[in-house]
Amino acid sequence: MPDWAPLPVQYADYTLWQREWLGDLDDPTSEINTQLDYWRQALAGLPDRLQLPTDRPYPAVADYRGGTVDLSFDPAVRVVVENLARRERVTVSMVLQAALTGLFFKLGAGEDIAIGSPIAGRTDEALNDLVGFFVNAWVLRVSAHADMSFRDLLSQVRDKALAAYDNQDIPFERLVELLNPDRSAAHQPLFQVALTFQNNVVPNIVLPGVEVTPVPPRLGVSRFDLWFNIFDAIDGSGWDGYVEYSVGLFDRATVESFVAQFKTILTAVTEDPDTRVGSVELLGEAERRELAVWGGRGAGAALVSGVSVPELFAVQVARTPDAVAVVFEDRSWTYRELDEASGRLAGVLADAGVSVGDLVGLLLPRSEFTVIAVLAVLKAGAGYVPIDVAYPDERIQFILADATPVAVVTTAEYVDRIEGLGRLSGTLPAVVLDVADPSIDAHAVSVLPYPTPQHTAYVIYTSGTTGVPKGVA
């Protein structure tokens, strides 16, 4: 018979203690209100979901079908991570959390990254041997930037995690109810990526005549979009684990690449914690070769080192001058006509002072003029800044002030708008051109030097959903 000592408390004692400890929402001084205030502040303005690089768009309703991809770290990686954790006075889980945050930042998830984790919830030693469900969930929200070092990112994770430990007692489902974020049937609220680090020793179960091997359950279910599970290897040397993923969002090959990149970034930043997060290279040599081959398919034989877009276009004009290049509504343009129209506009831009390295705004509706204007700006050696006519005035004003284009090409419909916004922002471009102005058609085609591939082709602005929009050249 087992010789078990009587436990000091039962699960019912825990539930009564939790209720008494948290107190009442009607009491502003209660613990539940104190912790709720922390989470309201910590999660204020959190995006509805993390911008993950999915293979397919989110469905209207998640079906929770899941797959798994194995994840393992050899003993050498474990030693390096544990040594770094000791030096920086953090837990191993914090190092893994910071590396995962860096990974999703590099994958384009934005700068405001929230990752969830389960927490044991056994905050009193009297609960250690008690059977029962104490696990809770929390959200760790971190700001990541390209120029910050991994050491700084890790320090931020440490501070956020310690604060979260102090406010871990509100049951997660109650927290969601009280915070009341915008809900969607397509994904979980507050976080869609989770990390679990099981640092309990794998039990060595010995039974007479039986060989026992622990097998993690694979349920064919995805509780989150991505769930990284890491635990001790059976031999206790390295770490094993798996990633549970939504098959409705990701292909298996994509998740396998996430696993490889997670290992890459973890190795890089633990070897040198002062590495800038934005400088970590995720692609392996094989992926680089594949990307180079894939990227060279569009231009075919004309694609050679040092050839610019206008030069490639000129090759096509010489090859098929009378072939149709653009069709818009009831009008078509041949390559020759497109070349001449863009050449005349490029000449007007050059005469107006646009030169190599400048930026030119394009505030144009969808039409043939968009193609003409893009080619004209590139022929002039400048880079174009696309501005959607559907943007609100505030965003257009911001782009004008931030990019400071030397000219803006638009249509008669929008000339007054762009001039008005330019005056308001104090950065009125020197030239505002109506691309359909008949005088442009009478302009002589200028002979302009081709830009090189080192010159900026365009500057595109990010959505700005997680902060101030940024122009990416």
Coordinates of N, CA, C and O in Angstrom, one line a residue, residues 68 101 111 127 131 162 164 209 211 275 309 326 351 420 434 452 472:
T68 N 1.3 18.8 -36.6 CA 2.5 19.0 -35.7 C 3.8 18.8 -36.5 O 3.9 18.0 -37.4
T101 N 10.0 36.0 -30.1 CA 9.6 37.4 -30.4 C 10.4 37.9 -31.6 O 9.9 38.5 -32.5
E111 N 6.0 45.3 -34.9 CA 6.8 45.6 -33.7 C 6.1 45.3 -32.4 O 6.7 45.3 -31.3
L127 N 0.6 23.4 -2.4 CA -0.2 22.9 -3.6 C 0.7 21.9 -4.4 O 0.2 21.3 -5.3
V131 N -3.3 17.0 -6.5 CA -3.8 16.7 -7.8 C -4.9 17.8 -8.1 O -5.8 18.0 -7.3
L162 N 8.2 39.4 -15.2 CA 8.2 39.5 -13.7 C 6.9 40.3 -13.3 O 6.3 39.9 -12.3
A164 N 4.2 40.3 -15.0 CA 3.0 39.3 -15.2 C 2.9 38.3 -14.1 O 1.8 37.9 -13.7
G209 N 9.1 -5.9 -16.3 CA 8.8 -6.6 -17.6 C 8.3 -5.7 -18.6 O 7.9 -6.1 -19.7
E211 N 9.0 -1.9 -20.9 CA 9.8 -0.8 -21.2 C 8.9 0.4 -21.5 O 8.0 0.3 -22.3
T275 N 24.0 41.3 -30.6 CA 23.5 41.3 -32.0 C 22.2 42.0 -32.2 O 21.3 41.9 -31.4
V309 N 15.4 48.4 -64.6 CA 14.0 48.2 -65.1 C 13.8 48.9 -66.5 O 13.3 48.3 -67.4
V326 N -0.6 47.3 -72.5 CA -1.5 47.6 -71.5 C -2.9 47.8 -72.1 O -3.1 48.3 -73.2
D351 N 13.0 68.1 -66.9 CA 13.0 69.6 -67.1 C 12.5 70.3 -65.9 O 12.9 71.5 -65.7
G420 N -3.4 71.5 -51.8 CA -3.9 71.9 -50.5 C -3.2 71.2 -49.4 O -2.8 71.8 -48.4
D434 N -0.2 67.1 -63.9 CA -1.4 66.3 -64.3 C -0.9 65.4 -65.5 O -0.5 65.9 -66.5
T452 N 20.9 52.9 -62.2 CA 21.5 51.6 -61.9 C 20.6 50.8 -61.0 O 19.7 51.4 -60.3
V472 N 9.5 52.2 -46.7 CA 10.5 51.2 -46.9 C 11.0 51.3 -48.4 O 10.2 51.2 -49.3

